[in-house]
mmCIF file of C-alpha atoms and ligand atoms in Angstrom:
data_model
loop_
_atom_site.group_PDB
_atom_site.id
_atom_site.type_symbol
_atom_site.label_atom_id
_atom_site.label_comp_id
_atom_site.label_asym_id
_atom_site.label_seq_id
_atom_site.Cartn_x
_atom_site.Cartn_y
_atom_site.Cartn_z
ATOM 1 C CA MET P 288 -11.822 -48.310 28.917
ATOM 2 C CA ARG P 289 -9.243 -50.962 28.602
ATOM 3 C CA ALA P 290 -9.699 -54.504 29.543
ATOM 4 C CA LEU P 291 -7.232 -57.448 29.928
ATOM 5 C CA VAL P 292 -9.015 -60.689 29.389
ATOM 6 C CA ILE P 293 -6.754 -63.457 30.624
ATOM 7 C CA GLY P 294 -7.890 -66.949 29.166
ATOM 8 C CA GLY P 295 -9.982 -64.953 26.608
ATOM 9 C CA ALA P 296 -9.621 -67.499 23.912
ATOM 10 C CA GLY P 297 -11.280 -70.187 25.971
ATOM 11 C CA TYR P 298 -14.857 -71.125 26.173
ATOM 12 C CA ILE P 299 -16.366 -68.518 28.701
ATOM 13 C CA GLY P 300 -13.578 -66.069 28.066
ATOM 14 C CA SER P 301 -14.193 -65.766 24.280
ATOM 15 C CA HIS P 302 -17.999 -65.085 24.894
ATOM 16 C CA VAL P 303 -17.074 -62.327 27.387
ATOM 17 C CA VAL P 304 -14.660 -60.855 24.826
ATOM 18 C CA LEU P 305 -17.449 -60.581 22.490
ATOM 19 C CA ALA P 306 -19.789 -58.868 24.943
ATOM 20 C CA LEU P 307 -16.890 -56.305 25.794
ATOM 21 C CA CYS P 308 -16.078 -55.544 22.139
ATOM 22 C CA ASP P 309 -19.856 -55.162 21.447
ATOM 23 C CA ARG P 310 -19.616 -52.253 24.008
ATOM 24 C CA ASN P 311 -16.594 -50.664 22.375
ATOM 25 C CA ILE P 312 -14.284 -51.717 25.236
ATOM 26 C CA GLU P 313 -10.746 -52.085 24.056
ATOM 27 C CA VAL P 314 -9.835 -55.559 24.861
ATOM 28 C CA THR P 315 -6.385 -57.461 24.953
ATOM 29 C CA VAL P 316 -6.759 -61.110 25.180
ATOM 30 C CA PHE P 317 -3.834 -63.007 26.931
ATOM 31 C CA ASP P 318 -3.924 -66.675 26.563
ATOM 32 C CA ASN P 319 -1.452 -69.495 26.345
ATOM 33 C CA LEU P 320 -3.677 -71.420 23.917
ATOM 34 C CA SER P 321 -3.348 -74.700 25.856
ATOM 35 C CA THR P 322 -7.237 -75.165 25.681
ATOM 36 C CA GLY P 323 -8.145 -71.838 24.262
ATOM 37 C CA LYS P 324 -8.500 -71.435 20.487
ATOM 38 C CA ARG P 325 -7.358 -69.007 17.981
ATOM 39 C CA GLU P 326 -10.429 -69.239 16.025
ATOM 40 C CA ASN P 327 -12.457 -68.113 19.174
ATOM 41 C CA LEU P 328 -10.544 -64.783 19.074
ATOM 42 C CA ASP P 329 -12.505 -61.674 17.953
ATOM 43 C CA GLU P 330 -10.719 -59.555 15.410
ATOM 44 C CA ARG P 331 -11.663 -56.429 17.316
ATOM 45 C CA ALA P 332 -9.496 -57.544 20.269
ATOM 46 C CA HIS P 333 -5.666 -57.478 20.428
ATOM 47 C CA PHE P 334 -4.143 -60.877 21.027
ATOM 48 C CA THR P 335 -0.899 -61.666 22.890
ATOM 49 C CA ARG P 336 0.112 -65.152 23.669
ATOM 50 C CA GLY P 337 1.505 -65.875 26.909
ATOM 51 C CA ASP P 338 1.360 -67.769 30.261
ATOM 52 C CA ILE P 339 0.299 -66.599 33.566
ATOM 53 C CA LEU P 340 3.061 -68.972 35.046
ATOM 54 C CA LEU P 341 5.786 -66.993 33.384
ATOM 55 C CA GLN P 342 6.395 -63.660 34.919
ATOM 56 C CA THR P 343 8.202 -62.282 31.883
ATOM 57 C CA ASP P 344 4.971 -62.969 29.908
ATOM 58 C CA LEU P 345 2.858 -61.200 32.437
ATOM 59 C CA GLU P 346 5.189 -58.182 32.880
ATOM 60 C CA ARG P 347 5.165 -57.762 29.056
ATOM 61 C CA VAL P 348 1.527 -57.555 28.691
ATOM 62 C CA PHE P 349 0.909 -55.319 31.703
ATOM 63 C CA GLN P 350 3.733 -53.012 30.531
ATOM 64 C CA ALA P 351 2.183 -52.676 27.155
ATOM 65 C CA GLY P 352 -1.180 -51.611 28.064
ATOM 66 C CA LYS P 353 -2.687 -49.442 30.705
ATOM 67 C CA PHE P 354 -5.539 -51.724 31.801
ATOM 68 C CA ASP P 355 -8.416 -50.430 33.839
ATOM 69 C CA ILE P 356 -9.629 -54.000 34.519
ATOM 70 C CA VAL P 357 -8.621 -57.656 34.377
ATOM 71 C CA PHE P 358 -11.063 -60.532 33.656
ATOM 72 C CA HIS P 359 -9.375 -63.666 34.685
ATOM 73 C CA PHE P 360 -10.608 -66.972 33.119
ATOM 74 C CA ALA P 361 -7.278 -68.797 32.760
ATOM 75 C CA ALA P 362 -7.870 -71.963 34.912
ATOM 76 C CA LEU P 363 -7.959 -75.786 34.762
ATOM 77 C CA LYS P 364 -11.443 -76.954 35.434
ATOM 78 C CA ALA P 365 -11.893 -80.628 35.721
ATOM 79 C CA PRO P 366 -12.872 -81.508 39.277
ATOM 80 C CA GLU P 367 -11.834 -85.405 38.758
ATOM 81 C CA GLU P 368 -8.529 -84.528 37.320
ATOM 82 C CA SER P 369 -7.782 -82.034 40.236
ATOM 83 C CA MET P 370 -8.143 -84.921 42.725
ATOM 84 C CA LEU P 371 -5.457 -87.002 40.833
ATOM 85 C CA LEU P 372 -3.133 -83.893 40.066
ATOM 86 C CA PRO P 373 -3.590 -81.498 42.692
ATOM 87 C CA GLY P 374 -0.099 -79.969 42.116
ATOM 88 C CA LYS P 375 -1.051 -79.035 38.524
ATOM 89 C CA TYR P 376 -4.093 -77.273 39.837
ATOM 90 C CA ALA P 377 -2.234 -75.581 42.547
ATOM 91 C CA ARG P 378 0.172 -74.267 40.055
ATOM 92 C CA ASN P 379 -2.139 -73.107 37.346
ATOM 93 C CA ASN P 380 -5.153 -71.859 39.424
ATOM 94 C CA ILE P 381 -3.558 -70.672 42.712
ATOM 95 C CA THR P 382 0.057 -69.597 41.869
ATOM 96 C CA GLY P 383 -1.088 -68.299 38.412
ATOM 97 C CA SER P 384 -3.819 -66.199 40.083
ATOM 98 C CA LEU P 385 -1.520 -64.725 42.704
ATOM 99 C CA SER P 386 0.866 -63.937 40.067
ATOM 100 C CA ILE P 387 -1.817 -61.874 38.363
ATOM 101 C CA LEU P 388 -2.627 -60.103 41.746
ATOM 102 C CA ASP P 389 1.163 -59.245 41.964
ATOM 103 C CA ALA P 390 1.318 -57.865 38.438
ATOM 104 C CA MET P 391 -1.710 -55.840 39.015
ATOM 105 C CA ASP P 392 -0.372 -54.445 42.038
ATOM 106 C CA LYS P 393 2.811 -53.450 40.460
ATOM 107 C CA TYR P 394 1.269 -51.948 37.447
ATOM 108 C CA ASN P 395 -1.684 -50.110 39.428
ATOM 109 C CA VAL P 396 -4.592 -52.079 37.765
ATOM 110 C CA ARG P 397 -7.251 -51.905 40.627
ATOM 111 C CA ASN P 398 -10.274 -53.933 39.185
ATOM 112 C CA ILE P 399 -10.615 -57.751 38.697
ATOM 113 C CA VAL P 400 -13.713 -59.917 37.671
ATOM 114 C CA PHE P 401 -12.717 -63.505 38.619
ATOM 115 C CA SER P 402 -14.370 -66.761 37.432
ATOM 116 C CA SER P 403 -15.325 -68.632 40.356
ATOM 117 C CA SER P 404 -17.571 -71.710 40.614
ATOM 118 C CA CYS P 405 -20.380 -73.295 42.651
ATOM 119 C CA ALA P 406 -17.630 -75.848 43.434
ATOM 120 C CA VAL P 407 -16.722 -73.641 46.428
ATOM 121 C CA TYR P 408 -19.803 -74.848 48.164
ATOM 122 C CA GLY P 409 -19.218 -78.466 48.051
ATOM 123 C CA GLU P 410 -22.186 -80.775 49.206
ATOM 124 C CA SER P 411 -25.311 -78.689 49.279
ATOM 125 C CA ARG P 412 -26.682 -78.435 52.898
ATOM 126 C CA TYR P 413 -29.850 -76.782 51.538
ATOM 127 C CA ILE P 414 -31.535 -75.863 48.107
ATOM 128 C CA PRO P 415 -31.455 -73.451 46.559
ATOM 129 C CA ILE P 416 -27.715 -72.669 47.256
ATOM 130 C CA ASP P 417 -27.320 -68.955 48.062
ATOM 131 C CA GLU P 418 -24.083 -67.249 48.685
ATOM 132 C CA LYS P 419 -24.418 -67.631 52.527
ATOM 133 C CA HIS P 420 -24.020 -71.396 52.076
ATOM 134 C CA PRO P 421 -21.142 -72.894 53.900
ATOM 135 C CA LEU P 422 -18.108 -72.945 51.669
ATOM 136 C CA LYS P 423 -16.717 -76.594 51.875
ATOM 137 C CA PRO P 424 -15.385 -77.719 48.673
ATOM 138 C CA ILE P 425 -15.269 -81.458 47.984
ATOM 139 C CA ASN P 426 -12.629 -81.469 45.322
ATOM 140 C CA TYR P 427 -9.338 -79.863 44.949
ATOM 141 C CA TYR P 428 -10.480 -77.800 41.943
ATOM 142 C CA GLY P 429 -13.318 -76.161 44.110
ATOM 143 C CA TYR P 430 -10.600 -75.629 46.802
ATOM 144 C CA THR P 431 -8.346 -73.561 44.316
ATOM 145 C CA LYS P 432 -11.358 -71.236 43.599
ATOM 146 C CA LEU P 433 -11.976 -70.738 47.107
ATOM 147 C CA VAL P 434 -8.317 -70.058 47.970
ATOM 148 C CA ILE P 435 -8.440 -67.246 45.193
ATOM 149 C CA GLU P 436 -11.730 -65.870 46.515
ATOM 150 C CA GLU P 437 -9.901 -65.597 49.908
ATOM 151 C CA ASN P 438 -7.039 -63.841 48.418
ATOM 152 C CA LEU P 439 -9.209 -61.365 46.501
ATOM 153 C CA SER P 440 -11.089 -60.530 49.611
ATOM 154 C CA TRP P 441 -7.599 -59.888 51.435
ATOM 155 C CA TYR P 442 -6.234 -57.745 48.643
ATOM 156 C CA ALA P 443 -9.503 -55.733 48.685
ATOM 157 C CA ARG P 444 -9.295 -55.418 52.389
ATOM 158 C CA LEU P 445 -5.682 -54.061 51.986
ATOM 159 C CA GLY P 446 -7.228 -51.337 49.729
ATOM 160 C CA LYS P 447 -5.301 -52.871 46.540
ATOM 161 C CA ILE P 448 -8.373 -53.978 44.398
ATOM 162 C CA ASN P 449 -12.035 -54.002 43.790
ATOM 163 C CA TYR P 450 -13.201 -57.350 42.658
ATOM 164 C CA ALA P 451 -16.134 -59.467 41.586
ATOM 165 C CA ALA P 452 -15.954 -63.156 42.232
ATOM 166 C CA LEU P 453 -18.663 -64.718 39.985
ATOM 167 C CA ARG P 454 -19.713 -68.332 41.106
ATOM 168 C CA TYR P 455 -20.911 -70.071 37.934
ATOM 169 C CA PHE P 456 -23.172 -72.989 37.994
ATOM 170 C CA ASN P 457 -23.373 -75.279 34.987
ATOM 171 C CA ALA P 458 -22.075 -72.981 32.123
ATOM 172 C CA ALA P 459 -23.321 -74.244 28.702
ATOM 173 C CA GLY P 460 -24.436 -72.981 25.201
ATOM 174 C CA TYR P 461 -22.718 -71.158 22.431
ATOM 175 C CA ASP P 462 -23.051 -67.671 21.220
ATOM 176 C CA LEU P 463 -26.537 -67.203 19.880
ATOM 177 C CA ASP P 464 -25.215 -65.292 16.854
ATOM 178 C CA GLY P 465 -23.012 -68.022 16.076
ATOM 179 C CA ARG P 466 -19.731 -66.152 16.466
ATOM 180 C CA ILE P 467 -17.851 -68.706 18.543
ATOM 181 C CA ARG P 468 -17.264 -72.213 17.088
ATOM 182 C CA GLY P 469 -14.380 -73.498 18.728
ATOM 183 C CA ARG P 470 -15.168 -76.829 20.406
ATOM 184 C CA GLU P 471 -13.635 -78.175 23.675
ATOM 185 C CA GLN P 472 -11.491 -81.229 23.040
ATOM 186 C CA ASN P 473 -12.384 -84.285 25.191
ATOM 187 C CA PRO P 474 -15.054 -82.692 27.218
ATOM 188 C CA THR P 475 -16.105 -84.064 30.412
ATOM 189 C CA ASN P 476 -19.317 -82.049 30.928
ATOM 190 C CA LEU P 477 -22.562 -83.307 30.209
ATOM 191 C CA LEU P 478 -23.972 -81.025 27.349
ATOM 192 C CA PRO P 479 -20.876 -81.426 24.953
ATOM 193 C CA ILE P 480 -21.091 -85.058 25.584
ATOM 194 C CA ILE P 481 -24.720 -85.202 24.693
ATOM 195 C CA MET P 482 -23.961 -83.157 21.562
ATOM 196 C CA GLU P 483 -21.076 -85.558 20.563
ATOM 197 C CA THR P 484 -23.477 -88.417 21.036
ATOM 198 C CA ALA P 485 -26.105 -86.773 18.938
ATOM 199 C CA ASN P 486 -23.863 -86.106 16.020
ATOM 200 C CA GLY P 487 -22.458 -89.582 15.996
ATOM 201 C CA GLU P 488 -18.982 -88.944 17.270
ATOM 202 C CA ARG P 489 -19.684 -91.074 20.226
ATOM 203 C CA PRO P 490 -21.794 -94.285 19.802
ATOM 204 C CA SER P 491 -23.397 -93.773 23.248
ATOM 205 C CA MET P 492 -22.965 -92.038 26.469
ATOM 206 C CA GLU P 493 -23.216 -92.824 30.168
ATOM 207 C CA VAL P 494 -25.758 -91.392 32.674
ATOM 208 C CA PHE P 495 -23.840 -91.475 35.903
ATOM 209 C CA GLY P 496 -26.390 -92.572 38.694
ATOM 210 C CA THR P 497 -30.033 -93.237 38.127
ATOM 211 C CA ASP P 498 -30.669 -94.065 41.851
ATOM 212 C CA TYR P 499 -30.558 -90.484 43.374
ATOM 213 C CA GLU P 500 -33.414 -89.144 45.405
ATOM 214 C CA THR P 501 -34.821 -87.123 42.530
ATOM 215 C CA GLU P 502 -37.857 -87.711 40.410
ATOM 216 C CA ASP P 503 -36.264 -89.796 37.557
ATOM 217 C CA GLY P 504 -33.274 -90.757 39.621
ATOM 218 C CA SER P 505 -30.618 -88.793 37.720
ATOM 219 C CA CYS P 506 -28.782 -85.539 38.936
ATOM 220 C CA ILE P 507 -30.380 -82.257 38.675
ATOM 221 C CA ARG P 508 -28.136 -79.199 37.703
ATOM 222 C CA ASP P 509 -28.744 -75.530 37.102
ATOM 223 C CA TYR P 510 -27.558 -74.831 33.478
ATOM 224 C CA ILE P 511 -26.517 -71.188 32.573
ATOM 225 C CA HIS P 512 -26.175 -70.025 28.959
ATOM 226 C CA VAL P 513 -22.666 -68.392 28.329
ATOM 227 C CA ASN P 514 -24.215 -65.331 26.652
ATOM 228 C CA ASP P 515 -25.968 -64.776 29.918
ATOM 229 C CA LEU P 516 -22.725 -65.233 31.788
ATOM 230 C CA ALA P 517 -21.048 -62.640 29.400
ATOM 231 C CA GLU P 518 -23.773 -60.049 30.144
ATOM 232 C CA ALA P 519 -23.183 -60.516 33.839
ATOM 233 C CA HIS P 520 -19.580 -59.889 33.586
ATOM 234 C CA PHE P 521 -20.181 -56.662 31.727
ATOM 235 C CA GLN P 522 -22.678 -55.644 34.579
ATOM 236 C CA ALA P 523 -20.231 -56.894 37.226
ATOM 237 C CA MET P 524 -17.449 -54.672 35.841
ATOM 238 C CA GLN P 525 -19.752 -51.627 35.966
ATOM 239 C CA TYR P 526 -20.732 -52.436 39.448
ATOM 240 C CA ILE P 527 -17.305 -52.737 40.993
ATOM 241 C CA MET P 528 -15.973 -49.756 39.031
ATOM 242 C CA GLY P 529 -18.987 -47.637 39.858
ATOM 243 C CA GLY P 530 -18.281 -47.464 43.675
ATOM 244 C CA GLN P 531 -19.331 -50.744 45.028
ATOM 245 C CA LYS P 532 -15.820 -52.254 45.099
ATOM 246 C CA THR P 533 -16.665 -55.941 45.770
ATOM 247 C CA LEU P 534 -19.281 -58.444 44.658
ATOM 248 C CA ILE P 535 -19.536 -62.167 45.393
ATOM 249 C CA THR P 536 -22.629 -63.574 43.537
ATOM 250 C CA ASN P 537 -23.930 -66.809 42.100
ATOM 251 C CA LEU P 538 -24.694 -66.758 38.335
ATOM 252 C CA ALA P 539 -27.267 -69.288 37.442
ATOM 253 C CA THR P 540 -31.137 -69.645 36.774
ATOM 254 C CA GLY P 541 -32.461 -71.109 39.847
ATOM 255 C CA LYS P 542 -34.142 -73.764 37.892
ATOM 256 C CA GLY P 543 -32.673 -77.323 37.528
ATOM 257 C CA TYR P 544 -32.912 -79.925 34.904
ATOM 258 C CA SER P 545 -32.115 -83.637 35.446
ATOM 259 C CA VAL P 546 -29.648 -85.518 33.283
ATOM 260 C CA LEU P 547 -32.409 -87.596 31.588
ATOM 261 C CA GLU P 548 -34.596 -84.478 31.056
ATOM 262 C CA VAL P 549 -31.590 -82.843 29.230
ATOM 263 C CA ILE P 550 -31.047 -85.964 27.187
ATOM 264 C CA GLU P 551 -34.779 -86.047 26.241
ATOM 265 C CA SER P 552 -34.694 -82.264 25.298
ATOM 266 C CA ALA P 553 -31.578 -82.800 23.191
ATOM 267 C CA ALA P 554 -33.108 -85.637 21.345
ATOM 268 C CA LYS P 555 -36.099 -83.372 20.413
ATOM 269 C CA ILE P 556 -33.944 -80.328 19.537
ATOM 270 C CA THR P 557 -31.423 -82.543 17.299
ATOM 271 C CA GLY P 558 -33.936 -84.922 15.874
ATOM 272 C CA ARG P 559 -31.388 -87.641 16.660
ATOM 273 C CA ALA P 560 -31.499 -90.632 18.873
ATOM 274 C CA ILE P 561 -29.180 -90.219 21.750
ATOM 275 C CA ALA P 562 -28.025 -93.676 22.842
ATOM 276 C CA TYR P 563 -27.136 -93.881 26.593
ATOM 277 C CA HIS P 564 -26.762 -96.540 29.306
ATOM 278 C CA ARG P 565 -27.191 -96.272 33.002
ATOM 279 C CA ALA P 566 -23.879 -96.250 34.852
ATOM 280 C CA ASP P 567 -22.676 -96.066 38.423
ATOM 281 C CA ARG P 568 -22.759 -92.751 40.163
ATOM 282 C CA ARG P 569 -19.673 -90.654 39.520
ATOM 283 C CA GLU P 570 -17.820 -89.902 42.507
ATOM 284 C CA GLY P 571 -18.217 -86.409 44.164
ATOM 285 C CA ASP P 572 -21.562 -85.777 42.212
ATOM 286 C CA PRO P 573 -24.187 -84.266 44.630
ATOM 287 C CA ALA P 574 -27.762 -85.186 43.760
ATOM 288 C CA VAL P 575 -29.183 -81.664 43.367
ATOM 289 C CA VAL P 576 -27.299 -78.274 42.640
ATOM 290 C CA VAL P 577 -29.591 -75.283 42.083
ATOM 291 C CA ALA P 578 -28.678 -71.767 42.983
ATOM 292 C CA GLY P 579 -30.302 -69.092 44.730
ATOM 293 C CA THR P 580 -30.310 -66.167 42.236
ATOM 294 C CA ASP P 581 -31.459 -63.233 44.469
ATOM 295 C CA ARG P 582 -28.087 -61.600 44.922
ATOM 296 C CA ALA P 583 -27.337 -61.154 41.290
ATOM 297 C CA LEU P 584 -30.759 -59.598 40.764
ATOM 298 C CA GLU P 585 -30.525 -57.348 43.629
ATOM 299 C CA THR P 586 -26.903 -56.081 43.016
ATOM 300 C CA LEU P 587 -26.661 -56.133 39.164
ATOM 301 C CA GLY P 588 -30.311 -56.268 38.121
ATOM 302 C CA TRP P 589 -29.142 -59.450 36.222
ATOM 303 C CA GLN P 590 -31.096 -62.577 35.456
ATOM 304 C CA ALA P 591 -30.717 -65.210 32.972
ATOM 305 C CA LYS P 592 -32.551 -64.511 29.700
ATOM 306 C CA TYR P 593 -31.308 -67.207 27.444
ATOM 307 C CA SER P 594 -30.874 -70.155 29.639
ATOM 308 C CA ASP P 595 -34.039 -72.316 29.190
ATOM 309 C CA ILE P 596 -32.623 -75.690 28.186
ATOM 310 C CA ASP P 597 -33.951 -75.776 24.657
ATOM 311 C CA THR P 598 -32.300 -72.386 23.929
ATOM 312 C CA ILE P 599 -28.997 -73.611 25.406
ATOM 313 C CA LEU P 600 -29.234 -76.967 23.279
ATOM 314 C CA LYS P 601 -30.174 -75.209 19.988
ATOM 315 C CA SER P 602 -27.343 -72.890 20.294
ATOM 316 C CA MET P 603 -24.853 -75.850 20.775
ATOM 317 C CA TRP P 604 -26.439 -77.949 18.041
ATOM 318 C CA LYS P 605 -25.514 -75.177 15.538
ATOM 319 C CA VAL P 606 -21.865 -75.893 16.604
ATOM 320 C CA TYR P 607 -21.892 -79.702 16.767
ATOM 321 C CA LYS P 608 -24.219 -80.561 14.042
ATOM 322 C CA HIS P 609 -22.326 -82.228 11.093
HETATM 323 N N1 UDP B 738 -23.160 -86.566 33.524
HETATM 324 C C1 UDP B 738 -23.394 -87.747 33.012
HETATM 325 N N2 UDP B 738 -22.775 -88.319 31.992
HETATM 326 C C2 UDP B 738 -21.783 -87.730 31.356
HETATM 327 C C3 UDP B 738 -21.273 -86.349 32.039
HETATM 328 C C4 UDP B 738 -21.957 -85.904 33.051
HETATM 329 O O1 UDP B 738 -24.384 -88.412 33.460
HETATM 330 O O2 UDP B 738 -21.112 -88.125 30.455
HETATM 331 C C5 UDP B 738 -23.723 -85.936 34.696
HETATM 332 C C6 UDP B 738 -22.920 -85.635 36.083
HETATM 333 O O3 UDP B 738 -22.890 -86.926 36.739
HETATM 334 C C7 UDP B 738 -23.760 -84.713 36.671
HETATM 335 C C8 UDP B 738 -24.344 -83.819 35.472
HETATM 336 O O4 UDP B 738 -24.196 -84.727 34.385
HETATM 337 O O5 UDP B 738 -24.823 -85.129 37.370
HETATM 338 C C9 UDP B 738 -23.517 -82.557 35.188
HETATM 339 O O6 UDP B 738 -22.225 -82.878 35.035
HETATM 340 P P1 UDP B 738 -21.010 -81.922 34.602
HETATM 341 O O7 UDP B 738 -19.829 -82.681 34.535
HETATM 342 O O8 UDP B 738 -21.605 -81.344 33.138
HETATM 343 O O9 UDP B 738 -21.131 -80.746 35.494
HETATM 344 P P2 UDP B 738 -20.896 -80.790 37.198
HETATM 345 O O10 UDP B 738 -22.156 -80.583 37.546
HETATM 346 O O11 UDP B 738 -20.338 -82.120 37.592
HETATM 347 O O12 UDP B 738 -19.881 -79.635 37.281
#
């Protein structure tokens, strides 16, 4: 079995590469290293540097290997930035993905596992958010993911591909065996920011909004460990290649933690004081985002194993501790 992992030097991609190599799948990583890191590359995987926006790069990699499946992680992912620079997100996320589909078609690669996001749902109309929830993204980033999902659905309908669209909730944590150590630069997500505050790289952090209608007033999110995500990708591959053809599913735990709860747990795990101040709400942040997880269990038999918040934080502290 040969897999092409596009964006395989990045945060989630590199964890999936480990899971695939652990199962003796022959992996080629294709990455432009714009945010991905060489140090995240597993030596069992082949690496080819290239950009999904350059047709010559894509042709080169597809020509070189006869792939059974593509895993596609190469995307920009900051919702706030996407509202300021939609063109950048359109090019990288939408045009880039369509180019991949084009290359797959040309080189007869029939299977793709795509990184989607809970951002496709937008404001939650009800909790937990299951896959039947309306799809109304409230930021351009979420819109790009939805457009790609729609294209995947069309390509499948036209008989060109089998696909899995995996809607991640809040991905967090680092490989439990400590094999991935590349840190994201200038993170905007909560957990890396907490870690950088705990290790002293930031003097303090902000809690965006403490007047939400939640128990402690801060936002609640559903955090999922990357090792759990990686396992789900392997199972999704087996599912779509084993005759089921398509899968759209949430990947999450179904359990939420508030921002203040996470900070409190992190203070315990790290043994450091985490200075924070209460700030205004961040635009576009829903109060509660918690997933329905039945479909992943019913289709893949998958559920999170490593995603309690302490396990997530401990695995991150190993990487961030000075
Ligand atoms: N958050 C925060 N301070 C930060 C970064 C994030 O209070 O420095 C909050 C954010 O408002 C949200 C939660 O933490 O309620 C998770 O944010 P993140 O950006 O990690 O993921 P999102 O749920 O927005 O995709």
